[in-house]
Short mmCIF file of N, CA, C and O in Angstrom, two decimals:
data_model
loop_
_atom_site.label_atom_id
_atom_site.label_comp_id
_atom_site.label_asym_id
_atom_site.label_seq_id
_atom_site.Cartn_x
_atom_site.Cartn_y
_atom_site.Cartn_z
N MET A 1420 -4.79 2.71 -15.36
CA MET A 1420 -4.07 3.71 -16.15
C MET A 1420 -4.53 5.12 -15.78
O MET A 1420 -3.74 6.03 -15.71
N ARG A 1421 -5.83 5.29 -15.56
CA ARG A 1421 -6.35 6.61 -15.19
C ARG A 1421 -5.71 7.10 -13.91
O ARG A 1421 -5.36 8.26 -13.79
N SER A 1422 -5.51 6.21 -12.97
CA SER A 1422 -4.95 6.59 -11.69
C SER A 1422 -3.51 7.11 -11.85
O SER A 1422 -3.15 8.10 -11.23
N ILE A 1423 -2.74 6.44 -12.68
CA ILE A 1423 -1.36 6.89 -12.91
C ILE A 1423 -1.36 8.28 -13.55
O ILE A 1423 -0.55 9.13 -13.18
N LEU A 1424 -2.25 8.50 -14.48
CA LEU A 1424 -2.32 9.80 -15.14
C LEU A 1424 -2.71 10.91 -14.17
O LEU A 1424 -2.13 11.99 -14.18
N VAL A 1425 -3.67 10.64 -13.29
CA VAL A 1425 -4.10 11.65 -12.32
C VAL A 1425 -2.97 11.93 -11.32
O VAL A 1425 -2.72 13.08 -10.96
N HIS A 1426 -2.26 10.88 -10.89
CA HIS A 1426 -1.12 11.08 -10.01
C HIS A 1426 -0.04 11.92 -10.71
O HIS A 1426 0.57 12.78 -10.08
N ALA A 1427 0.18 11.65 -11.99
CA ALA A 1427 1.17 12.42 -12.75
C ALA A 1427 0.76 13.88 -12.88
O ALA A 1427 1.61 14.78 -12.79
N ILE A 1428 -0.52 14.14 -13.08
CA ILE A 1428 -1.00 15.52 -13.17
C ILE A 1428 -0.75 16.26 -11.86
O ILE A 1428 -0.27 17.40 -11.86
N ALA A 1429 -1.05 15.61 -10.75
CA ALA A 1429 -0.80 16.24 -9.44
C ALA A 1429 0.69 16.48 -9.25
O ALA A 1429 1.10 17.54 -8.75
N GLY A 1430 1.53 15.53 -9.65
CA GLY A 1430 2.97 15.70 -9.54
C GLY A 1430 3.49 16.84 -10.40
O GLY A 1430 4.35 17.61 -9.99
N ILE A 1431 2.94 16.97 -11.60
CA ILE A 1431 3.35 18.07 -12.49
C ILE A 1431 2.93 19.41 -11.91
O ILE A 1431 3.70 20.38 -11.95
N LEU A 1432 1.72 19.49 -11.35
CA LEU A 1432 1.28 20.74 -10.74
C LEU A 1432 2.19 21.14 -9.58
O LEU A 1432 2.60 22.30 -9.47
N TYR A 1433 2.52 20.17 -8.71
CA TYR A 1433 3.45 20.46 -7.62
C TYR A 1433 4.82 20.88 -8.17
O TYR A 1433 5.45 21.81 -7.65
N GLY A 1434 5.29 20.20 -9.20
CA GLY A 1434 6.60 20.52 -9.77
C GLY A 1434 6.66 21.90 -10.38
O GLY A 1434 7.63 22.63 -10.20
N VAL A 1435 5.61 22.28 -11.10
CA VAL A 1435 5.56 23.62 -11.70
C VAL A 1435 5.55 24.69 -10.61
O VAL A 1435 6.24 25.71 -10.71
N LEU A 1436 4.79 24.44 -9.55
CA LEU A 1436 4.78 25.39 -8.42
C LEU A 1436 6.14 25.47 -7.74
O LEU A 1436 6.59 26.55 -7.35
N ALA A 1437 6.82 24.33 -7.59
CA ALA A 1437 8.15 24.34 -6.98
C ALA A 1437 9.13 25.15 -7.82
O ALA A 1437 9.90 25.95 -7.28
N ILE A 1438 9.08 24.99 -9.13
CA ILE A 1438 9.96 25.77 -10.02
C ILE A 1438 9.61 27.26 -9.92
O ILE A 1438 10.51 28.11 -9.85
N HIS A 1439 8.32 27.56 -9.91
CA HIS A 1439 7.90 28.97 -9.81
C HIS A 1439 8.45 29.61 -8.52
O HIS A 1439 9.01 30.71 -8.56
N PHE A 1440 8.28 28.93 -7.39
CA PHE A 1440 8.73 29.52 -6.13
C PHE A 1440 10.25 29.52 -6.01
O PHE A 1440 10.81 30.40 -5.36
N TRP A 1441 10.91 28.58 -6.64
CA TRP A 1441 12.37 28.61 -6.62
C TRP A 1441 12.87 29.81 -7.42
O TRP A 1441 13.77 30.51 -6.99
N ARG A 1442 12.26 30.05 -8.57
CA ARG A 1442 12.70 31.16 -9.42
C ARG A 1442 12.34 32.52 -8.83
O ARG A 1442 13.06 33.50 -9.03
N THR A 1443 11.22 32.62 -8.12
CA THR A 1443 10.78 33.94 -7.63
C THR A 1443 11.19 34.21 -6.18
O THR A 1443 11.21 35.37 -5.79
N ARG A 1444 11.49 33.20 -5.41
CA ARG A 1444 11.76 33.42 -3.98
C ARG A 1444 13.17 33.04 -3.54
O ARG A 1444 13.70 33.63 -2.63
N LEU A 1445 13.79 32.06 -4.18
CA LEU A 1445 15.05 31.56 -3.64
C LEU A 1445 16.30 32.01 -4.39
O LEU A 1445 17.37 32.05 -3.80
N ARG A 1446 16.20 32.32 -5.64
CA ARG A 1446 17.39 32.75 -6.37
C ARG A 1446 17.81 34.14 -5.90
O ARG A 1446 16.98 35.05 -5.83
N PRO A 1447 19.08 34.31 -5.55
CA PRO A 1447 19.51 35.61 -5.01
C PRO A 1447 19.28 36.78 -5.96
O PRO A 1447 18.98 37.88 -5.53
N ALA A 1448 19.39 36.56 -7.26
CA ALA A 1448 19.25 37.67 -8.20
C ALA A 1448 17.81 38.16 -8.31
O ALA A 1448 17.57 39.32 -8.61
N THR A 1449 16.85 37.28 -8.05
CA THR A 1449 15.46 37.67 -8.22
C THR A 1449 14.66 37.58 -6.93
O THR A 1449 13.45 37.52 -6.96
N ARG A 1450 15.33 37.56 -5.82
CA ARG A 1450 14.65 37.37 -4.54
C ARG A 1450 13.67 38.52 -4.29
O ARG A 1450 14.00 39.68 -4.29
N ALA A 1451 12.44 38.14 -4.07
CA ALA A 1451 11.39 39.13 -3.79
C ALA A 1451 10.98 38.99 -2.34
O ALA A 1451 10.69 37.91 -1.87
N ASP A 1452 10.99 40.09 -1.62
CA ASP A 1452 10.61 40.07 -0.21
C ASP A 1452 9.12 40.38 -0.06
O ASP A 1452 8.74 41.38 0.52
N VAL A 1453 8.32 39.49 -0.61
CA VAL A 1453 6.88 39.64 -0.51
C VAL A 1453 6.30 38.32 -0.03
O VAL A 1453 6.87 37.26 -0.23
N GLN A 1454 5.14 38.41 0.61
CA GLN A 1454 4.47 37.18 1.02
C GLN A 1454 3.73 36.59 -0.17
O GLN A 1454 3.65 37.20 -1.24
N LEU A 1455 3.18 35.42 0.04
CA LEU A 1455 2.42 34.78 -1.02
C LEU A 1455 1.25 35.66 -1.42
O LEU A 1455 0.54 36.19 -0.57
N SER A 1456 1.05 35.79 -2.72
CA SER A 1456 -0.10 36.56 -3.18
C SER A 1456 -1.34 35.67 -3.12
O SER A 1456 -1.26 34.46 -2.92
N THR A 1457 -2.48 36.28 -3.33
CA THR A 1457 -3.75 35.54 -3.26
C THR A 1457 -3.82 34.47 -4.33
O THR A 1457 -4.26 33.36 -4.07
N TRP A 1458 -3.36 34.78 -5.54
CA TRP A 1458 -3.42 33.78 -6.60
C TRP A 1458 -2.48 32.62 -6.32
O TRP A 1458 -2.80 31.47 -6.65
N GLU A 1459 -1.33 32.88 -5.69
CA GLU A 1459 -0.41 31.80 -5.35
C GLU A 1459 -1.01 30.88 -4.28
O GLU A 1459 -0.88 29.67 -4.35
N ARG A 1460 -1.68 31.48 -3.30
CA ARG A 1460 -2.36 30.66 -2.29
C ARG A 1460 -3.45 29.79 -2.92
O ARG A 1460 -3.61 28.63 -2.56
N GLY A 1461 -4.19 30.35 -3.84
CA GLY A 1461 -5.24 29.60 -4.51
C GLY A 1461 -4.70 28.49 -5.39
O GLY A 1461 -5.27 27.39 -5.44
N VAL A 1462 -3.61 28.76 -6.09
CA VAL A 1462 -3.02 27.76 -6.97
C VAL A 1462 -2.45 26.59 -6.17
O VAL A 1462 -2.51 25.44 -6.61
N ILE A 1463 -1.92 26.85 -5.00
CA ILE A 1463 -1.40 25.76 -4.15
C ILE A 1463 -2.54 24.83 -3.73
O ILE A 1463 -2.34 23.63 -3.56
N LEU A 1464 -3.74 25.36 -3.58
CA LEU A 1464 -4.87 24.54 -3.17
C LEU A 1464 -5.28 23.51 -4.22
O LEU A 1464 -5.81 22.45 -3.88
N ALA A 1465 -5.04 23.79 -5.50
CA ALA A 1465 -5.46 22.86 -6.56
C ALA A 1465 -4.74 21.51 -6.45
O ALA A 1465 -5.41 20.48 -6.35
N PRO A 1466 -3.40 21.45 -6.46
CA PRO A 1466 -2.77 20.14 -6.30
C PRO A 1466 -2.98 19.55 -4.91
O PRO A 1466 -3.00 18.33 -4.75
N LEU A 1467 -3.13 20.41 -3.92
CA LEU A 1467 -3.38 19.92 -2.55
C LEU A 1467 -4.71 19.18 -2.47
O LEU A 1467 -4.80 18.09 -1.89
N ALA A 1468 -5.75 19.73 -3.08
CA ALA A 1468 -7.06 19.07 -3.10
C ALA A 1468 -7.03 17.80 -3.94
O ALA A 1468 -7.59 16.77 -3.55
N LEU A 1469 -6.37 17.84 -5.08
CA LEU A 1469 -6.24 16.66 -5.92
C LEU A 1469 -5.48 15.56 -5.19
O LEU A 1469 -5.85 14.38 -5.24
N HIS A 1470 -4.43 15.94 -4.50
CA HIS A 1470 -3.62 14.99 -3.72
C HIS A 1470 -4.47 14.36 -2.62
O HIS A 1470 -4.42 13.15 -2.39
N ALA A 1471 -5.29 15.16 -1.94
CA ALA A 1471 -6.17 14.63 -0.88
C ALA A 1471 -7.15 13.62 -1.46
O ALA A 1471 -7.39 12.56 -0.86
N TRP A 1472 -7.73 13.94 -2.60
CA TRP A 1472 -8.67 13.01 -3.23
C TRP A 1472 -7.97 11.72 -3.63
O TRP A 1472 -8.53 10.63 -3.45
N LEU A 1473 -6.75 11.81 -4.17
CA LEU A 1473 -6.00 10.61 -4.55
C LEU A 1473 -5.69 9.74 -3.33
O LEU A 1473 -5.78 8.51 -3.40
N LEU A 1474 -5.32 10.37 -2.23
CA LEU A 1474 -5.04 9.61 -1.01
C LEU A 1474 -6.29 8.91 -0.51
O LEU A 1474 -6.26 7.73 -0.16
N TYR A 1475 -7.39 9.63 -0.46
CA TYR A 1475 -8.64 9.04 0.01
C TYR A 1475 -9.07 7.88 -0.89
O TYR A 1475 -9.45 6.81 -0.41
N ASP A 1476 -9.00 8.09 -2.18
CA ASP A 1476 -9.41 7.07 -3.14
C ASP A 1476 -8.49 5.86 -3.08
O ASP A 1476 -8.94 4.72 -3.14
N GLY A 1477 -7.20 6.08 -2.94
CA GLY A 1477 -6.24 4.98 -2.94
C GLY A 1477 -6.20 4.17 -1.66
O GLY A 1477 -5.90 2.98 -1.68
N ILE A 1478 -6.49 4.81 -0.54
CA ILE A 1478 -6.38 4.11 0.75
C ILE A 1478 -7.72 3.54 1.19
O ILE A 1478 -7.81 2.38 1.59
N PHE A 1479 -8.78 4.32 1.11
CA PHE A 1479 -10.05 3.93 1.72
C PHE A 1479 -11.11 3.43 0.76
O PHE A 1479 -12.01 2.70 1.17
N MET A 1480 -11.10 3.82 -0.49
CA MET A 1480 -12.20 3.50 -1.39
C MET A 1480 -12.06 2.15 -2.10
O MET A 1480 -12.93 1.78 -2.86
N GLN A 1481 -11.00 1.43 -1.87
CA GLN A 1481 -10.86 0.10 -2.45
C GLN A 1481 -11.67 -0.89 -1.63
O GLN A 1481 -12.20 -0.56 -0.58
N SER A 1482 -11.73 -2.12 -2.09
CA SER A 1482 -12.48 -3.13 -1.34
C SER A 1482 -11.80 -3.47 -0.02
O SER A 1482 -12.44 -3.92 0.92
N GLU A 1483 -10.50 -3.24 0.05
CA GLU A 1483 -9.77 -3.43 1.31
C GLU A 1483 -8.88 -2.22 1.56
O GLU A 1483 -8.56 -1.48 0.64
N LEU A 1484 -8.50 -2.03 2.80
CA LEU A 1484 -7.63 -0.92 3.17
C LEU A 1484 -6.23 -1.20 2.62
O LEU A 1484 -5.68 -2.27 2.83
N ARG A 1485 -5.67 -0.25 1.90
CA ARG A 1485 -4.33 -0.42 1.31
C ARG A 1485 -3.40 0.64 1.91
O ARG A 1485 -3.70 1.81 1.87
N PHE A 1486 -2.27 0.19 2.43
CA PHE A 1486 -1.32 1.13 3.01
C PHE A 1486 0.08 0.54 2.94
O PHE A 1486 0.27 -0.65 3.18
N GLY A 1487 1.05 1.37 2.63
CA GLY A 1487 2.45 0.97 2.54
C GLY A 1487 3.34 2.19 2.67
O GLY A 1487 2.89 3.28 3.02
N PHE A 1488 4.62 2.02 2.36
CA PHE A 1488 5.55 3.14 2.52
C PHE A 1488 5.23 4.29 1.57
O PHE A 1488 5.39 5.45 1.92
N SER A 1489 4.78 3.98 0.35
CA SER A 1489 4.48 5.06 -0.59
C SER A 1489 3.27 5.87 -0.14
O SER A 1489 3.27 7.10 -0.27
N GLN A 1490 2.27 5.21 0.39
CA GLN A 1490 1.12 5.93 0.91
C GLN A 1490 1.51 6.75 2.14
O GLN A 1490 1.03 7.87 2.31
N ALA A 1491 2.38 6.19 2.98
CA ALA A 1491 2.84 6.93 4.17
C ALA A 1491 3.61 8.19 3.77
O ALA A 1491 3.38 9.27 4.33
N LEU A 1492 4.52 8.06 2.80
CA LEU A 1492 5.26 9.25 2.34
C LEU A 1492 4.32 10.28 1.72
O LEU A 1492 4.46 11.48 1.94
N SER A 1493 3.37 9.80 0.95
CA SER A 1493 2.43 10.71 0.30
C SER A 1493 1.58 11.45 1.32
O SER A 1493 1.37 12.66 1.20
N VAL A 1494 1.12 10.75 2.35
CA VAL A 1494 0.32 11.39 3.40
C VAL A 1494 1.17 12.42 4.15
O VAL A 1494 0.71 13.53 4.44
N MET A 1495 2.42 12.07 4.46
CA MET A 1495 3.29 13.00 5.19
C MET A 1495 3.54 14.27 4.38
O MET A 1495 3.51 15.38 4.94
N LEU A 1496 3.78 14.14 3.08
CA LEU A 1496 4.02 15.33 2.27
C LEU A 1496 2.74 16.13 2.05
O LEU A 1496 2.78 17.35 1.97
N TRP A 1497 1.60 15.44 1.97
CA TRP A 1497 0.33 16.18 1.88
C TRP A 1497 0.13 17.01 3.14
O TRP A 1497 -0.24 18.18 3.07
N LEU A 1498 0.40 16.42 4.30
CA LEU A 1498 0.28 17.16 5.56
C LEU A 1498 1.29 18.31 5.62
O LEU A 1498 0.98 19.38 6.13
N ALA A 1499 2.51 18.09 5.12
CA ALA A 1499 3.52 19.15 5.13
C ALA A 1499 3.06 20.34 4.30
O ALA A 1499 3.19 21.50 4.72
N VAL A 1500 2.51 20.09 3.11
CA VAL A 1500 2.03 21.19 2.27
C VAL A 1500 0.84 21.88 2.93
O VAL A 1500 0.76 23.11 2.94
N LEU A 1501 -0.06 21.10 3.51
CA LEU A 1501 -1.22 21.68 4.18
C LEU A 1501 -0.80 22.55 5.37
O LEU A 1501 -1.27 23.68 5.52
N ILE A 1502 0.08 22.03 6.20
CA ILE A 1502 0.55 22.79 7.37
C ILE A 1502 1.30 24.04 6.92
O ILE A 1502 1.12 25.11 7.48
N TYR A 1503 2.13 23.91 5.88
CA TYR A 1503 2.84 25.08 5.36
C TYR A 1503 1.84 26.12 4.87
O TYR A 1503 1.97 27.30 5.15
N TRP A 1504 0.82 25.67 4.12
CA TRP A 1504 -0.15 26.60 3.56
C TRP A 1504 -0.89 27.35 4.67
O TRP A 1504 -1.11 28.56 4.58
N ILE A 1505 -1.26 26.65 5.72
CA ILE A 1505 -1.96 27.28 6.84
C ILE A 1505 -1.02 28.21 7.62
O ILE A 1505 -1.36 29.34 7.96
N GLU A 1506 0.18 27.73 7.88
CA GLU A 1506 1.13 28.50 8.71
C GLU A 1506 1.62 29.75 8.00
O GLU A 1506 1.94 30.75 8.64
N ASN A 1507 1.66 29.71 6.67
CA ASN A 1507 2.17 30.86 5.92
C ASN A 1507 1.22 32.05 5.97
O ASN A 1507 1.58 33.14 5.54
N TRP A 1508 0.02 31.89 6.50
CA TRP A 1508 -0.87 33.04 6.68
C TRP A 1508 -0.33 33.98 7.74
O TRP A 1508 -0.58 35.18 7.70
N SER A 1509 0.42 33.45 8.72
CA SER A 1509 0.90 34.30 9.81
C SER A 1509 2.41 34.46 9.84
O SER A 1509 2.91 35.45 10.34
N VAL A 1510 3.14 33.47 9.35
CA VAL A 1510 4.61 33.51 9.39
C VAL A 1510 5.13 33.29 7.98
O VAL A 1510 4.68 32.41 7.27
N ARG A 1511 6.11 34.08 7.58
CA ARG A 1511 6.68 33.97 6.25
C ARG A 1511 7.70 32.84 6.22
O ARG A 1511 8.70 32.87 6.93
N LEU A 1512 7.46 31.82 5.40
CA LEU A 1512 8.32 30.64 5.31
C LEU A 1512 8.73 30.35 3.87
O LEU A 1512 8.75 29.20 3.45
N ASP A 1513 9.04 31.35 3.11
CA ASP A 1513 9.30 31.16 1.68
C ASP A 1513 10.46 30.23 1.38
O ASP A 1513 10.47 29.57 0.36
N SER A 1514 11.45 30.16 2.25
CA SER A 1514 12.63 29.34 1.95
C SER A 1514 12.30 27.86 1.93
O SER A 1514 13.01 27.08 1.30
N MET A 1515 11.23 27.45 2.57
CA MET A 1515 10.87 26.03 2.62
C MET A 1515 9.92 25.62 1.50
O MET A 1515 9.79 24.43 1.21
N LEU A 1516 9.27 26.54 0.87
CA LEU A 1516 8.19 26.21 -0.06
C LEU A 1516 8.65 25.40 -1.26
O LEU A 1516 8.02 24.39 -1.60
N ALA A 1517 9.71 25.80 -1.92
CA ALA A 1517 10.16 25.08 -3.11
C ALA A 1517 10.57 23.65 -2.78
O ALA A 1517 10.26 22.72 -3.52
N THR A 1518 11.22 23.45 -1.64
CA THR A 1518 11.64 22.11 -1.23
C THR A 1518 10.45 21.23 -0.91
O THR A 1518 10.39 20.07 -1.31
N ILE A 1519 9.48 21.75 -0.19
CA ILE A 1519 8.30 20.97 0.17
C ILE A 1519 7.50 20.60 -1.07
O ILE A 1519 7.06 19.46 -1.23
N LEU A 1520 7.31 21.54 -1.97
CA LEU A 1520 6.53 21.26 -3.18
C LEU A 1520 7.25 20.28 -4.10
O LEU A 1520 6.62 19.42 -4.72
N ALA A 1521 8.57 20.39 -4.20
CA ALA A 1521 9.32 19.43 -5.02
C ALA A 1521 9.25 18.02 -4.43
O ALA A 1521 9.10 17.04 -5.16
N SER A 1522 9.33 17.91 -3.12
CA SER A 1522 9.20 16.60 -2.47
C SER A 1522 7.80 16.04 -2.66
O SER A 1522 7.62 14.84 -2.88
N ALA A 1523 6.80 16.89 -2.57
CA ALA A 1523 5.42 16.45 -2.77
C ALA A 1523 5.19 16.00 -4.21
O ALA A 1523 4.42 15.07 -4.45
N ALA A 1524 5.88 16.64 -5.16
CA ALA A 1524 5.76 16.24 -6.56
C ALA A 1524 6.23 14.81 -6.78
O ALA A 1524 5.65 14.07 -7.56
N VAL A 1525 7.26 14.42 -6.06
CA VAL A 1525 7.77 13.05 -6.18
C VAL A 1525 6.86 12.08 -5.43
O VAL A 1525 6.49 11.02 -5.94
N CYS A 1526 6.48 12.44 -4.21
CA CYS A 1526 5.73 11.51 -3.35
C CYS A 1526 4.28 11.32 -3.76
O CYS A 1526 3.69 10.29 -3.41
N VAL A 1527 3.69 12.24 -4.50
CA VAL A 1527 2.31 12.06 -4.93
C VAL A 1527 2.21 10.98 -6.01
O VAL A 1527 1.18 10.33 -6.17
N VAL A 1528 3.29 10.71 -6.72
CA VAL A 1528 3.28 9.70 -7.78
C VAL A 1528 3.57 8.30 -7.22
O VAL A 1528 3.15 7.31 -7.81
N LEU A 1529 4.24 8.21 -6.10
CA LEU A 1529 4.64 6.91 -5.55
C LEU A 1529 3.49 5.93 -5.32
O LEU A 1529 3.64 4.74 -5.63
N PRO A 1530 2.33 6.33 -4.78
CA PRO A 1530 1.26 5.34 -4.58
C PRO A 1530 0.74 4.71 -5.88
O PRO A 1530 0.19 3.61 -5.85
N ALA A 1531 0.89 5.38 -7.00
CA ALA A 1531 0.48 4.79 -8.27
C ALA A 1531 1.44 3.70 -8.71
O ALA A 1531 1.05 2.75 -9.39
N ILE A 1532 2.70 3.81 -8.29
CA ILE A 1532 3.72 2.84 -8.68
C ILE A 1532 3.78 1.69 -7.68
O ILE A 1532 3.79 0.52 -8.04
N PHE A 1533 3.85 2.03 -6.40
CA PHE A 1533 3.89 1.04 -5.32
C PHE A 1533 2.54 1.06 -4.62
O PHE A 1533 2.27 1.93 -3.81
N THR A 1534 1.70 0.08 -4.91
CA THR A 1534 0.31 0.12 -4.45
C THR A 1534 0.12 -0.16 -2.98
O THR A 1534 -0.95 0.09 -2.45
N GLY A 1535 1.10 -0.68 -2.30
CA GLY A 1535 0.99 -0.91 -0.87
C GLY A 1535 0.42 -2.28 -0.54
O GLY A 1535 0.13 -3.10 -1.41
N PHE A 1536 0.26 -2.53 0.72
CA PHE A 1536 -0.24 -3.80 1.22
C PHE A 1536 -1.74 -3.71 1.45
O PHE A 1536 -2.24 -2.71 1.92
N SER A 1537 -2.42 -4.78 1.15
CA SER A 1537 -3.86 -4.78 1.39
C SER A 1537 -4.14 -5.44 2.75
O SER A 1537 -3.55 -6.45 3.09
N GLY A 1538 -5.01 -4.81 3.48
CA GLY A 1538 -5.42 -5.36 4.78
C GLY A 1538 -6.53 -6.38 4.58
O GLY A 1538 -7.02 -6.61 3.49
N ARG A 1539 -6.91 -6.98 5.65
CA ARG A 1539 -8.00 -7.96 5.60
C ARG A 1539 -9.33 -7.23 5.41
O ARG A 1539 -9.56 -6.19 6.02
N PRO A 1540 -10.19 -7.80 4.60
CA PRO A 1540 -11.51 -7.17 4.43
C PRO A 1540 -12.29 -7.17 5.75
O PRO A 1540 -12.22 -8.14 6.51
N HIS A 1541 -13.00 -6.13 6.02
CA HIS A 1541 -13.84 -5.98 7.21
C HIS A 1541 -13.03 -6.07 8.52
O HIS A 1541 -13.55 -6.50 9.53
N ALA A 1542 -11.76 -5.68 8.45
CA ALA A 1542 -10.94 -5.72 9.67
C ALA A 1542 -11.07 -4.41 10.41
O ALA A 1542 -11.24 -3.38 9.87
#
């Protein structure tokens, strides 16, 4: 149960950030031509770090290696957010941020629902 709750918290954090960036960057009436501020960069790191810990705990810290489509999607979206966060230091990519964060909000919860396949112990 704790795992589902932590996954939900990470999903909510990603979702709130996606709504924030959609409202401040993508709507034509409120479009701001500014780069990410320092606090926005820092806030993106919170769900990103939580997501990384959830992936590590869910895949490697069990008695056997567990991997499936939900873990694969979650890893891909974690990498997408990480690459976006790094790349946005030099290139402005605001139009992609809300979409990536919304997708990450969905995919971070999937490993809690679909636990994946367990590999052989000591393989």
